[in-house]
Coordinates of C-alpha atoms and ligand atoms in Angstrom, one line a residue:
M1 CA -26.8 28.8 -20.9
E2 CA -24.0 25.8 -19.5
W3 CA -26.7 24.7 -16.8
T4 CA -29.8 23.7 -19.4
K5 CA -27.7 20.4 -20.1
Q6 CA -28.8 19.2 -16.6
Y7 CA -31.6 21.7 -15.5
A8 CA -35.1 22.9 -17.4
K9 CA -35.3 25.4 -14.5
A10 CA -33.7 28.4 -13.0
L11 CA -34.1 31.1 -10.6
T12 CA -31.9 34.0 -10.6
F13 CA -32.0 37.6 -8.4
S14 CA -31.2 41.4 -9.4
Y15 CA -30.8 43.6 -6.7
D16 CA -29.6 47.4 -7.4
D17 CA -27.8 50.4 -6.1
G18 CA -25.5 48.9 -3.6
N19 CA -27.1 49.6 -0.6
E20 CA -26.3 49.0 3.6
A21 CA -29.7 46.6 3.2
D22 CA -27.5 44.3 1.0
V23 CA -25.6 42.8 4.0
R24 CA -28.8 41.0 5.2
L25 CA -30.1 40.3 1.7
V26 CA -26.7 38.7 1.0
S27 CA -26.9 36.8 4.3
L28 CA -30.2 35.5 3.6
L29 CA -29.7 34.8 0.0
N30 CA -26.3 32.8 1.0
A31 CA -28.3 31.0 3.9
Y32 CA -30.7 29.4 1.2
G33 CA -28.1 28.8 -1.4
M34 CA -28.9 31.5 -3.9
K35 CA -27.3 33.7 -6.4
C36 CA -27.9 37.2 -6.9
T37 CA -26.5 40.0 -9.4
F38 CA -26.1 43.1 -7.8
N39 CA -26.3 46.5 -10.0
L40 CA -24.0 49.0 -8.4
N41 CA -22.9 52.3 -9.1
S42 CA -19.2 52.9 -8.4
G43 CA -19.2 57.0 -8.7
L44 CA -21.7 57.4 -5.9
N45 CA -19.2 55.5 -3.8
S46 CA -20.8 56.1 0.4
T47 CA -21.3 59.2 -0.6
D48 CA -25.3 59.0 -0.9
V49 CA -28.0 58.8 1.8
W50 CA -31.7 58.5 1.4
Q51 CA -35.2 58.0 2.9
Y52 CA -37.4 55.2 1.6
R53 CA -40.5 55.0 3.2
G54 CA -39.3 56.6 6.7
A55 CA -36.0 53.9 6.5
D56 CA -32.2 55.4 6.1
V57 CA -30.9 54.2 3.0
R58 CA -27.3 54.6 3.0
R59 CA -24.6 53.3 0.0
L60 CA -22.2 50.8 0.9
D61 CA -18.6 51.9 0.8
L62 CA -17.9 49.7 -2.6
T63 CA -13.7 49.5 -2.0
Q64 CA -14.6 47.6 1.0
C65 CA -17.2 45.1 -0.4
R66 CA -15.6 42.0 -2.2
A67 CA -16.4 40.0 0.7
L68 CA -19.7 40.9 0.9
Y69 CA -20.3 40.2 -2.9
A70 CA -18.3 37.3 -2.7
G71 CA -20.4 34.0 -5.3
H72 CA -22.4 36.8 -6.5
E73 CA -22.3 38.7 -9.9
I74 CA -21.4 42.5 -10.2
A75 CA -22.8 44.5 -12.9
V76 CA -22.9 47.9 -14.1
H77 CA -25.7 50.3 -13.0
G78 CA -24.4 53.9 -14.3
S79 CA -21.3 55.4 -12.5
R80 CA -23.7 58.2 -11.0
H81 CA -27.2 56.5 -11.5
L82 CA -28.1 58.7 -14.2
S83 CA -31.3 58.6 -16.6
L84 CA -29.3 57.3 -19.5
T85 CA -31.7 59.0 -22.1
A86 CA -31.1 62.2 -20.9
L87 CA -27.0 61.9 -21.4
T88 CA -25.3 63.3 -24.4
P89 CA -22.4 60.5 -26.1
E90 CA -19.5 61.7 -24.3
E91 CA -21.7 61.5 -20.6
L92 CA -23.3 58.2 -21.7
D93 CA -19.6 57.0 -22.4
A94 CA -18.5 57.9 -18.9
E95 CA -21.7 56.7 -16.9
L96 CA -21.5 53.7 -18.4
T97 CA -18.0 52.6 -19.9
G98 CA -16.5 54.4 -16.7
D99 CA -18.7 52.1 -14.1
Q100 CA -17.4 49.0 -15.8
K101 CA -13.9 49.9 -15.5
R102 CA -14.0 51.2 -11.9
L103 CA -16.1 48.2 -10.8
T104 CA -13.7 45.8 -12.3
E105 CA -10.5 47.5 -10.4
L106 CA -13.1 47.3 -7.1
F107 CA -13.8 43.7 -7.6
G108 CA -11.3 42.1 -9.9
T109 CA -13.7 40.7 -12.5
V110 CA -15.0 43.2 -16.0
P111 CA -18.8 43.2 -15.4
V112 CA -20.6 41.6 -18.7
G113 CA -24.4 42.8 -17.1
M114 CA -26.2 46.0 -16.7
A115 CA -29.7 47.0 -14.8
Y116 CA -30.8 50.4 -16.1
A117 CA -31.0 53.3 -13.3
Y118 CA -34.9 54.5 -13.7
G119 CA -35.6 51.6 -15.8
A120 CA -34.6 54.1 -18.4
Y121 CA -32.9 53.1 -21.9
H122 CA -32.8 54.0 -25.5
D123 CA -31.4 52.8 -28.5
A124 CA -27.8 54.6 -28.2
A125 CA -27.9 53.3 -24.4
V126 CA -27.6 49.8 -26.0
E127 CA -26.0 50.5 -29.0
K128 CA -23.1 51.8 -26.4
L129 CA -23.3 48.7 -23.7
Y130 CA -23.4 46.2 -26.8
S131 CA -20.0 48.2 -28.0
I132 CA -18.2 47.9 -24.5
G133 CA -18.8 43.8 -23.9
I134 CA -21.9 44.4 -22.0
R135 CA -24.4 41.0 -22.7
Y136 CA -27.4 41.5 -20.9
A137 CA -28.9 44.4 -19.5
R138 CA -32.6 44.3 -17.4
T139 CA -35.3 46.9 -17.5
V140 CA -37.8 47.4 -14.8
E141 CA -40.6 45.9 -17.8
E142 CA -42.0 43.2 -15.6
N143 CA -43.5 40.5 -17.5
H144 CA -44.8 37.6 -15.7
S145 CA -42.9 34.7 -17.8
F146 CA -40.3 32.3 -17.5
A147 CA -39.9 32.3 -21.4
L148 CA -36.3 32.8 -22.9
Q149 CA -36.2 35.7 -24.4
T150 CA -33.8 36.9 -27.6
D151 CA -33.4 40.5 -26.8
L152 CA -31.0 40.4 -23.8
L153 CA -29.8 44.3 -23.8
R154 CA -33.3 44.7 -23.2
F155 CA -34.0 42.0 -20.9
R156 CA -37.3 41.8 -18.9
P157 CA -37.7 40.3 -15.7
T158 CA -40.3 38.0 -14.2
C159 CA -41.5 40.0 -11.5
H160 CA -40.4 42.7 -9.0
H161 CA -40.3 41.4 -5.0
D162 CA -43.3 42.9 -4.4
D163 CA -45.6 41.9 -7.2
P164 CA -48.8 41.0 -5.6
Q165 CA -48.2 37.7 -7.9
L166 CA -45.0 36.8 -6.9
F167 CA -46.0 33.7 -4.8
A168 CA -48.6 32.6 -7.3
L169 CA -45.6 33.0 -10.1
A170 CA -43.7 31.2 -7.7
E171 CA -46.1 28.1 -7.6
Q172 CA -46.5 27.9 -11.2
F173 CA -42.5 27.5 -11.5
L174 CA -42.4 25.2 -8.6
A175 CA -45.4 22.9 -10.3
M176 CA -43.7 23.2 -14.1
E177 CA -42.1 20.5 -15.8
P178 CA -41.0 22.2 -18.6
D179 CA -39.7 20.7 -21.9
K180 CA -37.8 24.4 -22.6
P181 CA -35.4 26.4 -20.2
Q182 CA -38.0 28.0 -17.9
I183 CA -36.2 31.3 -15.7
F184 CA -37.9 32.8 -13.1
Y185 CA -36.2 36.2 -12.4
I186 CA -36.9 38.8 -9.6
W187 CA -35.9 41.9 -9.3
G188 CA -35.8 44.9 -6.5
H189 CA -33.6 46.7 -4.0
S190 CA -32.8 45.4 -0.9
Y191 CA -33.5 48.9 1.3
E192 CA -37.1 48.4 0.0
F193 CA -37.7 45.1 2.4
D194 CA -36.6 48.0 5.2
G195 CA -38.7 50.5 3.9
N196 CA -42.0 48.3 3.4
G197 CA -41.1 45.6 7.1
N198 CA -41.3 43.2 5.0
W199 CA -38.3 40.8 4.8
D200 CA -40.4 37.8 5.8
R201 CA -41.9 38.2 2.2
L202 CA -38.2 36.9 1.2
E203 CA -37.6 34.5 3.6
R204 CA -41.4 33.3 3.0
L205 CA -40.1 33.0 -1.4
L206 CA -36.7 31.4 -0.3
D207 CA -38.4 28.9 1.9
M208 CA -40.7 27.9 -1.3
L209 CA -38.1 27.9 -3.8
A210 CA -35.0 26.5 -1.9
G211 CA -33.0 23.3 -2.2
K212 CA -35.3 21.9 -5.4
P213 CA -33.1 19.0 -7.1
D214 CA -34.7 20.5 -10.8
I215 CA -33.8 24.3 -10.3
Y216 CA -30.4 26.0 -11.1
Y217 CA -29.6 28.6 -9.0
G218 CA -27.0 31.3 -11.0
T219 CA -26.5 34.4 -11.3
N220 CA -28.0 36.7 -13.8
A221 CA -24.8 35.9 -16.1
A222 CA -24.9 32.2 -15.6
V223 CA -28.8 32.1 -16.3
L224 CA -29.2 34.5 -19.1
L225 CA -25.6 33.7 -21.1
Ligands
ZN1 ZN1 -31.3 51.8 -9.3

């Protein structure tokens, strides 16, 4: 948490599944000077197509994504997007160690972060992550809080981008003059903006939060570690 030497507030984003809508998300984040962590499933490389509220969702070809994600962080999301709590120890290893290894080959850096597919985890998954050098892992248990957390392998995000409290939380974060470091952590899937037709929601949020001299904009690893 090097940033805390100069800042009391940090903003970070966490987006899952490596799909084509990430192209639009990255271009918006870059335009506003924001940093994000992308949680990717290396074993489902461009093979998956599904629908979300009438919009096609296509996985990106991760062998072609180094330039797209440059400046952001790549993190583990499970090789095949499996629910970790249903796996044998061998399957757990393939899902987590396998994804970490493949993402290292694809992007040239060893992932130190993770997001739980379906938000599913148990102690065995947490222990496995710890053993392979994963230092934080995001759940889907939003807490509407900016406070620092001690259990980073069961990290709770502030909110999802469709949370009804999103803009109230943003106002609150902007107005704060905290004594202790505070983190605003927003998560989601970029295809949700397509399916819900609400990219304007993201633009409004970025517009509100960008370019503030008292906010540090960093990837999950830069902000949490
Ligand atoms: Zn996912």
